[in-house]
Short mmCIF file of C-alpha atoms and ligand atoms in Angstrom, two decimals:
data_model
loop_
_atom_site.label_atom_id
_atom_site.label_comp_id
_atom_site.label_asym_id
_atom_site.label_seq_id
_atom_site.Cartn_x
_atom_site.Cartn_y
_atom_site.Cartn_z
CA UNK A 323 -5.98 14.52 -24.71
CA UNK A 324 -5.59 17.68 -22.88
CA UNK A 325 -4.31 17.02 -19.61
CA UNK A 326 -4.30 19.20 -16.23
CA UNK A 327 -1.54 17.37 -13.28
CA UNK A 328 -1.91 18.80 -9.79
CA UNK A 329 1.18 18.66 -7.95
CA UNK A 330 4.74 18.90 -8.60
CA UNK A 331 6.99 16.88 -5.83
CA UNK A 332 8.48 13.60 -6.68
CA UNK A 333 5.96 11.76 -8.85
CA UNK A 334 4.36 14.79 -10.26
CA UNK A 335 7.61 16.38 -11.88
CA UNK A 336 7.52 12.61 -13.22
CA UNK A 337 4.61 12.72 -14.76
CA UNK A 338 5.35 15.70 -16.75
CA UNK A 339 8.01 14.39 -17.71
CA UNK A 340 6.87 10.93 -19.16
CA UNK A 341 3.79 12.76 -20.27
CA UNK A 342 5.97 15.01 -22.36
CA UNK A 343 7.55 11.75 -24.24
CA UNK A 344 4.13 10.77 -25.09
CA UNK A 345 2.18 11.19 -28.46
CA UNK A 346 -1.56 12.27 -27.43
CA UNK A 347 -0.89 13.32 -23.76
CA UNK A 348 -0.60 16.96 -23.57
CA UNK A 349 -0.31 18.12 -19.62
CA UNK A 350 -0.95 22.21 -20.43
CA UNK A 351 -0.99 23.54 -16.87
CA UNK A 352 0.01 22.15 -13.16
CA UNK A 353 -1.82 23.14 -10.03
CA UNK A 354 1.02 23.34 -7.48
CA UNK A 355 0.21 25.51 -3.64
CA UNK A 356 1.08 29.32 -4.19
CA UNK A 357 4.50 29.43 -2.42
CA UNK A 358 5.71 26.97 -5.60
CA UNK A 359 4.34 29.16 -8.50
CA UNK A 360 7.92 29.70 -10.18
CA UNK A 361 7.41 28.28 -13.52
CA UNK A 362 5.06 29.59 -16.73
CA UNK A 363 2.93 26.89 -16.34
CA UNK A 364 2.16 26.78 -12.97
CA UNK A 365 -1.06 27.56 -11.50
CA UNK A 366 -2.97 27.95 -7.96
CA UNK A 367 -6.14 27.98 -8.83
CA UNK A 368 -6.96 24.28 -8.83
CA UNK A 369 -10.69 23.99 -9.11
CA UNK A 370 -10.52 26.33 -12.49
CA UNK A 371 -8.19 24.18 -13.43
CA UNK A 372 -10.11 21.03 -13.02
CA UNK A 373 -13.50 22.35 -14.15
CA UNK A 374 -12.39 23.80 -17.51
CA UNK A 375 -14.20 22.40 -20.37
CA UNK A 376 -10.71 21.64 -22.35
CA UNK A 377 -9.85 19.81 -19.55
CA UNK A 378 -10.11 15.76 -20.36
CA UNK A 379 -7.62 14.12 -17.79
CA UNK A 380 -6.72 15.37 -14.53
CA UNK A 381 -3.34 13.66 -13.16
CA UNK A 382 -3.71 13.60 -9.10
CA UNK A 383 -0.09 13.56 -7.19
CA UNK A 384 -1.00 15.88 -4.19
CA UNK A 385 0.22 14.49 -0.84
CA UNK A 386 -2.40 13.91 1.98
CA UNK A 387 -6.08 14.55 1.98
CA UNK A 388 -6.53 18.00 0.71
CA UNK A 389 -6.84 20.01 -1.40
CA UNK A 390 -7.02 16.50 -3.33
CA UNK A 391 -10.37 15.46 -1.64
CA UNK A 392 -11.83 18.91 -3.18
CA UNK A 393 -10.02 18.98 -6.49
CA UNK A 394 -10.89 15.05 -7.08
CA UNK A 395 -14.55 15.98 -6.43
CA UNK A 396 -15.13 18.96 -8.86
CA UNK A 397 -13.09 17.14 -11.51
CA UNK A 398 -15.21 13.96 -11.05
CA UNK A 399 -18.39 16.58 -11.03
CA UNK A 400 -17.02 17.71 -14.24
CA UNK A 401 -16.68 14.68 -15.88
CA UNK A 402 -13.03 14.66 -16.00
CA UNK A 403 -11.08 11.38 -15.93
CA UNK A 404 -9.08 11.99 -12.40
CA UNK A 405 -5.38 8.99 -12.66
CA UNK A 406 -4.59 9.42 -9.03
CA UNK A 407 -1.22 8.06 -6.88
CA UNK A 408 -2.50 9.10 -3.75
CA UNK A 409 -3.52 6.41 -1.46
CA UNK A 410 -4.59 8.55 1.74
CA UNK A 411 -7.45 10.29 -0.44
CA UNK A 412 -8.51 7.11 -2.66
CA UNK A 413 -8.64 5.06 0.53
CA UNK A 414 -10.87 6.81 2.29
CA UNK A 415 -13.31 8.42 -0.60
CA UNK A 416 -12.92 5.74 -3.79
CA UNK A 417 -16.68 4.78 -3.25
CA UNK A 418 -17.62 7.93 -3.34
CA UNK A 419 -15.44 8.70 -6.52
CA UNK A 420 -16.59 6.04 -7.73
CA UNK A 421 -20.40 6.60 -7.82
CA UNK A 422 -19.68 10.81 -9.01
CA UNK A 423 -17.40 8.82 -11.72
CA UNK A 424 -20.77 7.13 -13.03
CA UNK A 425 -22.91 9.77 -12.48
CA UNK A 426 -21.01 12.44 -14.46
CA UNK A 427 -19.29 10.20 -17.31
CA UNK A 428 -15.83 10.25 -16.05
CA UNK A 429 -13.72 7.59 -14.63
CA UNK A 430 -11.42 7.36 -11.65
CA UNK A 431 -8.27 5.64 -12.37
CA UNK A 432 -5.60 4.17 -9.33
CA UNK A 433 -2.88 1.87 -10.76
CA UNK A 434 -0.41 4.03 -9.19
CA UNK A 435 -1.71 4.23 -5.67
CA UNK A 436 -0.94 0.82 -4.63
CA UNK A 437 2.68 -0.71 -5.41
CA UNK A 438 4.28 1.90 -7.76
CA UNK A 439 5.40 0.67 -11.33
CA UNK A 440 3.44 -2.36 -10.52
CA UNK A 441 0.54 -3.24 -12.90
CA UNK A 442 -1.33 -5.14 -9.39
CA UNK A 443 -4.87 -3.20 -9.91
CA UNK A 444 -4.82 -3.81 -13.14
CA UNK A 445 -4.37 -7.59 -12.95
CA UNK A 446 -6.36 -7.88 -9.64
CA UNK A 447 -9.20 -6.24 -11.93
CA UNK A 448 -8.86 -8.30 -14.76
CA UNK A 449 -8.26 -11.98 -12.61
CA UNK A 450 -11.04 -11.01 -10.49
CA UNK A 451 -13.88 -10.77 -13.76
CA UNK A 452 -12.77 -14.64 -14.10
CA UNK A 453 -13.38 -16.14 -10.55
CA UNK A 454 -13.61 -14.95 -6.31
CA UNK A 455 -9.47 -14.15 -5.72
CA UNK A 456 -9.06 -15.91 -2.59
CA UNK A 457 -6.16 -14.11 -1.38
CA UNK A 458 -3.27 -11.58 -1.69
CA UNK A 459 0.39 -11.31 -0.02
CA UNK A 460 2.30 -8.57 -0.54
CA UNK A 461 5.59 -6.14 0.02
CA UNK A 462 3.70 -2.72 -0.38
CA UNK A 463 5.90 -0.37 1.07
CA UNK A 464 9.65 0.22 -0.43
CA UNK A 465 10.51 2.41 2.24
CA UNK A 466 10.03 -0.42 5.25
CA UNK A 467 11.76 -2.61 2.76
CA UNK A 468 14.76 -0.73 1.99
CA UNK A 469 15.36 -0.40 5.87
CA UNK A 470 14.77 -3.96 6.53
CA UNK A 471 17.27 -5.08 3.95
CA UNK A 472 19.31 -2.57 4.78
CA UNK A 473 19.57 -3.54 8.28
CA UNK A 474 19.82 -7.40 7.50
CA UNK A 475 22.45 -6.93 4.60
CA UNK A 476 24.86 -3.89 5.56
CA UNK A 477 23.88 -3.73 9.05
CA UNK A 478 22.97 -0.12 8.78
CA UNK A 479 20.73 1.51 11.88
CA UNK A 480 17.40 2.02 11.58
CA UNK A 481 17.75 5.36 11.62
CA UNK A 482 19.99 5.49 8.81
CA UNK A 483 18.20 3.77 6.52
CA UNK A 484 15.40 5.52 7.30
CA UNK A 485 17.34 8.83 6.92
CA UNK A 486 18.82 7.05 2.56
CA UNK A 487 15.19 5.97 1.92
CA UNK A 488 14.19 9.59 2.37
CA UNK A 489 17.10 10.87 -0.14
CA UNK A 490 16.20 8.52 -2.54
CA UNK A 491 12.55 9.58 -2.86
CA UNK A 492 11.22 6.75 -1.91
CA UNK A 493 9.31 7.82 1.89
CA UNK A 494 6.37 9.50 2.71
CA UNK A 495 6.30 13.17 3.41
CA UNK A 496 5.74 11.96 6.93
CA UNK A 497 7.34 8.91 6.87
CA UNK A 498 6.02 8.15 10.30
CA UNK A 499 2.94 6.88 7.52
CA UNK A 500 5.82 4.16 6.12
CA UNK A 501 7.26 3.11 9.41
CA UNK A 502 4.22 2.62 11.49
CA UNK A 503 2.62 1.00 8.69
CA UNK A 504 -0.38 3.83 7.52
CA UNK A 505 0.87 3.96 4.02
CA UNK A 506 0.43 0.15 3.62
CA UNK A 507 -3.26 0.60 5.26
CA UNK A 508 -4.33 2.52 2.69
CA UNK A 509 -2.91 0.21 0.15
CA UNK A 510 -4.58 -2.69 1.66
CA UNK A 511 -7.88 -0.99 2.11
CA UNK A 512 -7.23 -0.37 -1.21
CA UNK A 513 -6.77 -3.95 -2.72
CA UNK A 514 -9.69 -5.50 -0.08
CA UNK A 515 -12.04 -3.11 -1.40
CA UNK A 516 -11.08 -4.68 -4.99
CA UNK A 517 -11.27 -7.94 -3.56
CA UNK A 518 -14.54 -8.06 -2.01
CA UNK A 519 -16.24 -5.83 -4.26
CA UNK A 520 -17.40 -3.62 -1.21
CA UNK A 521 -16.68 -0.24 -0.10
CA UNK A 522 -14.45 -0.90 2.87
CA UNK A 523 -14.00 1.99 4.89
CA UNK A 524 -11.68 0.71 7.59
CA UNK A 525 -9.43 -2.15 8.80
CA UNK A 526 -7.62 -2.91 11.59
CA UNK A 527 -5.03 -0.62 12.91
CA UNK A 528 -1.67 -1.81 11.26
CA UNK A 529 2.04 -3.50 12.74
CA UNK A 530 4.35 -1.19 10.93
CA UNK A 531 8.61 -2.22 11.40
CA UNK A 532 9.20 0.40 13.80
CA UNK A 533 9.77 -1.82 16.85
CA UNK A 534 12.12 -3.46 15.16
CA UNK A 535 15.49 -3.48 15.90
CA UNK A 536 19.30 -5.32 15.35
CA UNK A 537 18.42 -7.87 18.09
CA UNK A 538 15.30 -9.15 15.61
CA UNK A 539 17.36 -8.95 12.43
CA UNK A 540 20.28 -11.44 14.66
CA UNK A 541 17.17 -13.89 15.57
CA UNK A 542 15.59 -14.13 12.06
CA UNK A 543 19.79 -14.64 10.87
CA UNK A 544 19.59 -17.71 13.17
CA UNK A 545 16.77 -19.17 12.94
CA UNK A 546 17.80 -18.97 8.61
CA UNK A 547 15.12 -16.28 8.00
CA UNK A 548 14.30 -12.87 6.46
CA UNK A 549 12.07 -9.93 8.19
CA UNK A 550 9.81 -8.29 5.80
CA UNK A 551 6.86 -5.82 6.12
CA UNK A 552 3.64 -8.17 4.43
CA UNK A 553 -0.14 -6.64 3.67
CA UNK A 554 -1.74 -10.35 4.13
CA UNK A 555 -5.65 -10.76 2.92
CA UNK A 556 -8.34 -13.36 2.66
CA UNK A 557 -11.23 -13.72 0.97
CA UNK A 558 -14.30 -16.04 0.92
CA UNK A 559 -17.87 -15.97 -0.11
CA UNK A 560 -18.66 -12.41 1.42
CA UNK A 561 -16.11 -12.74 4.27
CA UNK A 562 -12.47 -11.27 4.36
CA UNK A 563 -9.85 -10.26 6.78
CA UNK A 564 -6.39 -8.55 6.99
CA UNK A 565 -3.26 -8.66 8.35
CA UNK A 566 -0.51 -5.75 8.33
CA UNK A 567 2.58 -6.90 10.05
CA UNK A 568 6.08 -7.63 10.09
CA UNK A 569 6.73 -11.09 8.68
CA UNK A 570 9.61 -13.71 9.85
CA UNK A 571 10.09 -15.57 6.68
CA UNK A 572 11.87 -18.69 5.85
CA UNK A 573 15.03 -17.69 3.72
CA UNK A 574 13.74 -19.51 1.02
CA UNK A 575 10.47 -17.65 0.52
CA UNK A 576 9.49 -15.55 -2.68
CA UNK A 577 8.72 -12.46 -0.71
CA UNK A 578 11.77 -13.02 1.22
CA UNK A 579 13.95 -12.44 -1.89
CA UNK A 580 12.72 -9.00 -2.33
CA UNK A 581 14.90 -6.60 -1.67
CA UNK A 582 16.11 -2.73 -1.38
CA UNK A 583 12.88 -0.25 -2.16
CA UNK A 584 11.38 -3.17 -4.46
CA UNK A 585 7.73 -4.36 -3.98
CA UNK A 586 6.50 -7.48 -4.46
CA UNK A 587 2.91 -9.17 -4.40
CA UNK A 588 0.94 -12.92 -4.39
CA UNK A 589 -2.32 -13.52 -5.75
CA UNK A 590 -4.02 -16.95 -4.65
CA UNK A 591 -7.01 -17.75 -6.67
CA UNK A 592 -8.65 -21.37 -7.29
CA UNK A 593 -7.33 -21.71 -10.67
CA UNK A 594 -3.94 -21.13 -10.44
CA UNK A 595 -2.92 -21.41 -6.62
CA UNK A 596 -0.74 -18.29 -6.57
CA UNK A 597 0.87 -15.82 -9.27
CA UNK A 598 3.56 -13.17 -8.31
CA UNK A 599 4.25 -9.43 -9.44
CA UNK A 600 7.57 -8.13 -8.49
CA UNK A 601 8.83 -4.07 -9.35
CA UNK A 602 9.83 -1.09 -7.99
CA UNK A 603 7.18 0.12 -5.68
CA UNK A 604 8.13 3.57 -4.76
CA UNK A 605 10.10 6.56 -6.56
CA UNK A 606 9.10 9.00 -8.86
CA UNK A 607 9.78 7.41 -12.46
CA UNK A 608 8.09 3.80 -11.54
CA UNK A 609 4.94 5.63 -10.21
CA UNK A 610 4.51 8.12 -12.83
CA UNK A 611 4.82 5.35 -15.33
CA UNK A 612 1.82 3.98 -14.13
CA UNK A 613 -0.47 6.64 -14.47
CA UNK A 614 0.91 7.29 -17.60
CA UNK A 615 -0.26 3.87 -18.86
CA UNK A 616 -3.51 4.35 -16.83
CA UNK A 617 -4.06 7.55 -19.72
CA UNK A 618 -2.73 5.25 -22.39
CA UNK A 619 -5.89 3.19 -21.57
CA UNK A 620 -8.26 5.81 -21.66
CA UNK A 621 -6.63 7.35 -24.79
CA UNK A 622 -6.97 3.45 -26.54
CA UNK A 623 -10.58 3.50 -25.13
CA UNK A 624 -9.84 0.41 -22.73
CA UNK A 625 -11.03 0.68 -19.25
CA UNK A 626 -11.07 -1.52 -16.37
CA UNK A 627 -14.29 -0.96 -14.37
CA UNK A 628 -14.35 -0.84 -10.07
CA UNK A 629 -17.45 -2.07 -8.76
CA UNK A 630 -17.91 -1.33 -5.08
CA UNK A 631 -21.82 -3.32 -4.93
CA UNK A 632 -21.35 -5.54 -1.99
CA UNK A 633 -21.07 -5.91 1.39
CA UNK A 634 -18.75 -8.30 2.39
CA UNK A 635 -18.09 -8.70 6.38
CA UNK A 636 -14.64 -8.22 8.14
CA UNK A 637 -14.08 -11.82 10.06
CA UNK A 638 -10.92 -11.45 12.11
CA UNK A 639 -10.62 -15.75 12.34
CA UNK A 640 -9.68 -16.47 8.86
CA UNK A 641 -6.34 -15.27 9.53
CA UNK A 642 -4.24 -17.39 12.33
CA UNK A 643 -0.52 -17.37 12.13
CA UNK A 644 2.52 -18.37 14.46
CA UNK A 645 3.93 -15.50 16.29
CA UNK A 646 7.34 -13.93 18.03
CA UNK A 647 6.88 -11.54 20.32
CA UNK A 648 9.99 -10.02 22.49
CA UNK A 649 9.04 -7.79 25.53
CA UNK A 650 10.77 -8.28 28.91
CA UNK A 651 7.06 -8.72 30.57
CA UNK A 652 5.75 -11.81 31.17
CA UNK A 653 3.24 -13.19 28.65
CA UNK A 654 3.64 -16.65 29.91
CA UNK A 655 -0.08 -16.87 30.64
CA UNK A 656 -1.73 -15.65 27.39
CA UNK A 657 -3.53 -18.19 25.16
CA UNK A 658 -0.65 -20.05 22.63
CA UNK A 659 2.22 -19.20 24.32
CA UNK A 660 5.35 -21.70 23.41
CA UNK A 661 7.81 -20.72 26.31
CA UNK A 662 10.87 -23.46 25.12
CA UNK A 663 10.59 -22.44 21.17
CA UNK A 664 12.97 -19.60 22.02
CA UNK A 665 15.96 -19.79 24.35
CA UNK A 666 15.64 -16.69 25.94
CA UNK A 667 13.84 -14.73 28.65
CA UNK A 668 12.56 -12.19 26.31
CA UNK A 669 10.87 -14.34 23.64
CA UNK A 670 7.84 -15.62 23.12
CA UNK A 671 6.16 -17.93 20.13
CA UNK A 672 2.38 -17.99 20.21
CA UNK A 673 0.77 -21.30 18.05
CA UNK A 674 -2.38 -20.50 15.70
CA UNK A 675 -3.54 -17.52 16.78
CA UNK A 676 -5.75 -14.99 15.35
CA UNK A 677 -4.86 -11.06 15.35
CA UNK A 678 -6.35 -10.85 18.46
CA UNK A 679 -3.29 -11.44 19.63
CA UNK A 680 -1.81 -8.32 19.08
CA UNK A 681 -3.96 -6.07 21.40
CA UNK A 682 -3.26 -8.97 24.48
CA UNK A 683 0.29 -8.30 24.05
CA UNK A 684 -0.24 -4.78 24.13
CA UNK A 685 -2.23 -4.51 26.49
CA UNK A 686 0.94 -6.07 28.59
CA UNK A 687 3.08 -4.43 26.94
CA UNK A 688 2.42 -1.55 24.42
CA UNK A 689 6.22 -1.36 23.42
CA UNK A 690 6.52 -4.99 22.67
CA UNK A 691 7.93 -6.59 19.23
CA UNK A 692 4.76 -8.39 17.30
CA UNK A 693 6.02 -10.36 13.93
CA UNK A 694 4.09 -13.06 12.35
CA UNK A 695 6.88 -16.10 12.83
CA UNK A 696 6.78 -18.68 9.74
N1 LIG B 85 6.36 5.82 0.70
C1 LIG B 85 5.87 4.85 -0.20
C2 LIG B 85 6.77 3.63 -0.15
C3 LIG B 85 5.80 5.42 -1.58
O1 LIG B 85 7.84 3.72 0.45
O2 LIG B 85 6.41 2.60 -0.69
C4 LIG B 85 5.02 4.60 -2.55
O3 LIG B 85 3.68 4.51 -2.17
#
């Protein structure tokens, strides 16, 4: 199939690469932004690209919003099938992709978006045809990972690690989007929208790892667990809710034996309690692998189909959790509260509480330390 790719950074040059390996995939011409046109076939003119008539697949790496948004949509018009990686766009248009998909005979593919090298939307697809999935845990960001191990493992600074996940490919252009949790919002958003079958729009504003520091790493050490940055859904009969936060984990935990830029999800369904995925979820290789097998489907005729035809409702009490907070105000008074749990002034452990919790405790205190404690 003749294939147009639009963008050239980490996972793009991937792409190309892996697409140049493989029998029927023939990626002809790359959209890049005009200060980059240094190679013969590079281009600038992305909506010719995507609107001409030899073009079948259109491989989407861009970073941010636009030009994607634009390029996604004349493709789409076109009847192009559009394999996309980029969260930020999918997130916030995939209904709408989806519906141009149907009208105009194309498809919109997103394997890669959420969890790199991971094959999650594909088996969240194909579970899901079988019974309601009930709920999903995840590691979705390798960046917040790699610190957190990092930190626990070599005692490396934030800042550091923050500083080697960015050589290694693995952040965000911005990777204020990693820290403070964004890039895992779209992800989410991504995987409830799945879930529910509904066009969800918007969550709740995410917990990212960015108030954590040595101090929290020491506690969790004590106390015999890990720190990792969790996506945490559930889902029943039309209702759902989310959770993005940093996670205190018992030692012993599957999630809590993921480690460096590696992902890892749960899926909890009736049938079969919970299955895992584990993989490398960020990086150019693992990513452009997965659009590459996203193609490989459409080039074997097999396609998994999103339906976005309900309208499930966001109910922030199916989620309650234990909680640590450390903040040198005094929360002493707020609902929950366990003031002996912890043996200092600083800590707090708040019993079965709902996310509503977190805007109480900022509200005190907007630099405070929030972590789901379990
Ligand atoms: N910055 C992202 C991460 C890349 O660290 O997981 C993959 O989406």
């Amino acid at each position: 199939m003749n294939c147009a790719l639009l963008g050239y950074g980490t996972v793009g040059s991937s792409v190309k690469k892996l697409a140049d390996r493989q029998p029927g995939l023939d990626i002809r011409i790359v959209f890049v932004k005009p200060e980059f046109v240094d190679l013969p076939f590079f281009s600038n003119e992305g909506e010719a690209i995507v609107t001409d008539p030899d073009t079948e697949i259109v491989f989407e790496c861009l970073a941010g919003v636009e030009p994607a948004n634009t390029l996604i949509r004349k493709a789409l018009e076109h009847g192009k099938h559009v394999i996309s990686s980029n969260k930020a766009v999918l997130s916030a248009n995939l209904p709408d992709y989806i519906e141009l998909a149907r009208k105009h005979g194309g498809s919109i593919q997103i394997e890669a978006s959420v969890g790199g090298g991971i094959p999650l939307i594909d088996g969240i697809l194909k579970l899901d045809r079988a019974e309601e999935l009930k709920g999903f845990e995840g590691i979705l960001n390798g960046t917040s990972n790699y610190i957190l191990t990092s930190m626990e493992k070599f005692g490396t600074s934030f800042d550091d690690a923050l500083k080697a996940a960015q050589a290694a490919g693995y952040a965000e252009a911005d990777p204020a989007n990693d820290i403070e949790g964004r890039d895992v919002w779209y992800k989410t958003l991504l995987v409830a929208s799945l879930y529910t079958h509904s066009p969800v729009l918007t969550l709740p504003e995410p917990l990212g790892i960015s108030k954590l520091s040595a101090e929290d790493i020491d506690i969790a050490k004590a106390h015999g667990k890990k720190i990792r940055h969790l996506s945490i859904l559930k889902n029943e009969s039309g209702s759902f809710s989310t959770l993005i936060a940093p996670v205190f984990l018992n030692e012993n935990d599957y999630l809590a034996s993921v480690d460096e830029n590696f992902n890892a999800q749960k899926i909890y369904a009736d049938s079969f309690g919970s299955l895992g995925y584990y993989g490398p979820g960020a990086g150019g290789d693992p990513t452009a692998q997965a659009m590459i097998a996203d193609a490989i489907n459409l080039l074997d005729g097999c396609r998994r189909p999103i339906t976005l035809d309900r309208n499930a409702v966001y109910d922030p009490n199916l989620i309650q959790e234990n909680w640590i907070v450390r903040t040198d105000r005094d929360l002493s008074s707020l609902p929950g509260v366990n003031t002996e749990f912890f043996d200092a002034d600083n800590l707090y452990l708040f019993e079965n509480r709902t996310p509503a919790l977190i805007e109480e405790v900022r509200v005190a205190d907007p630099q405070a330390m929030i972590a789901v404690w379990r």
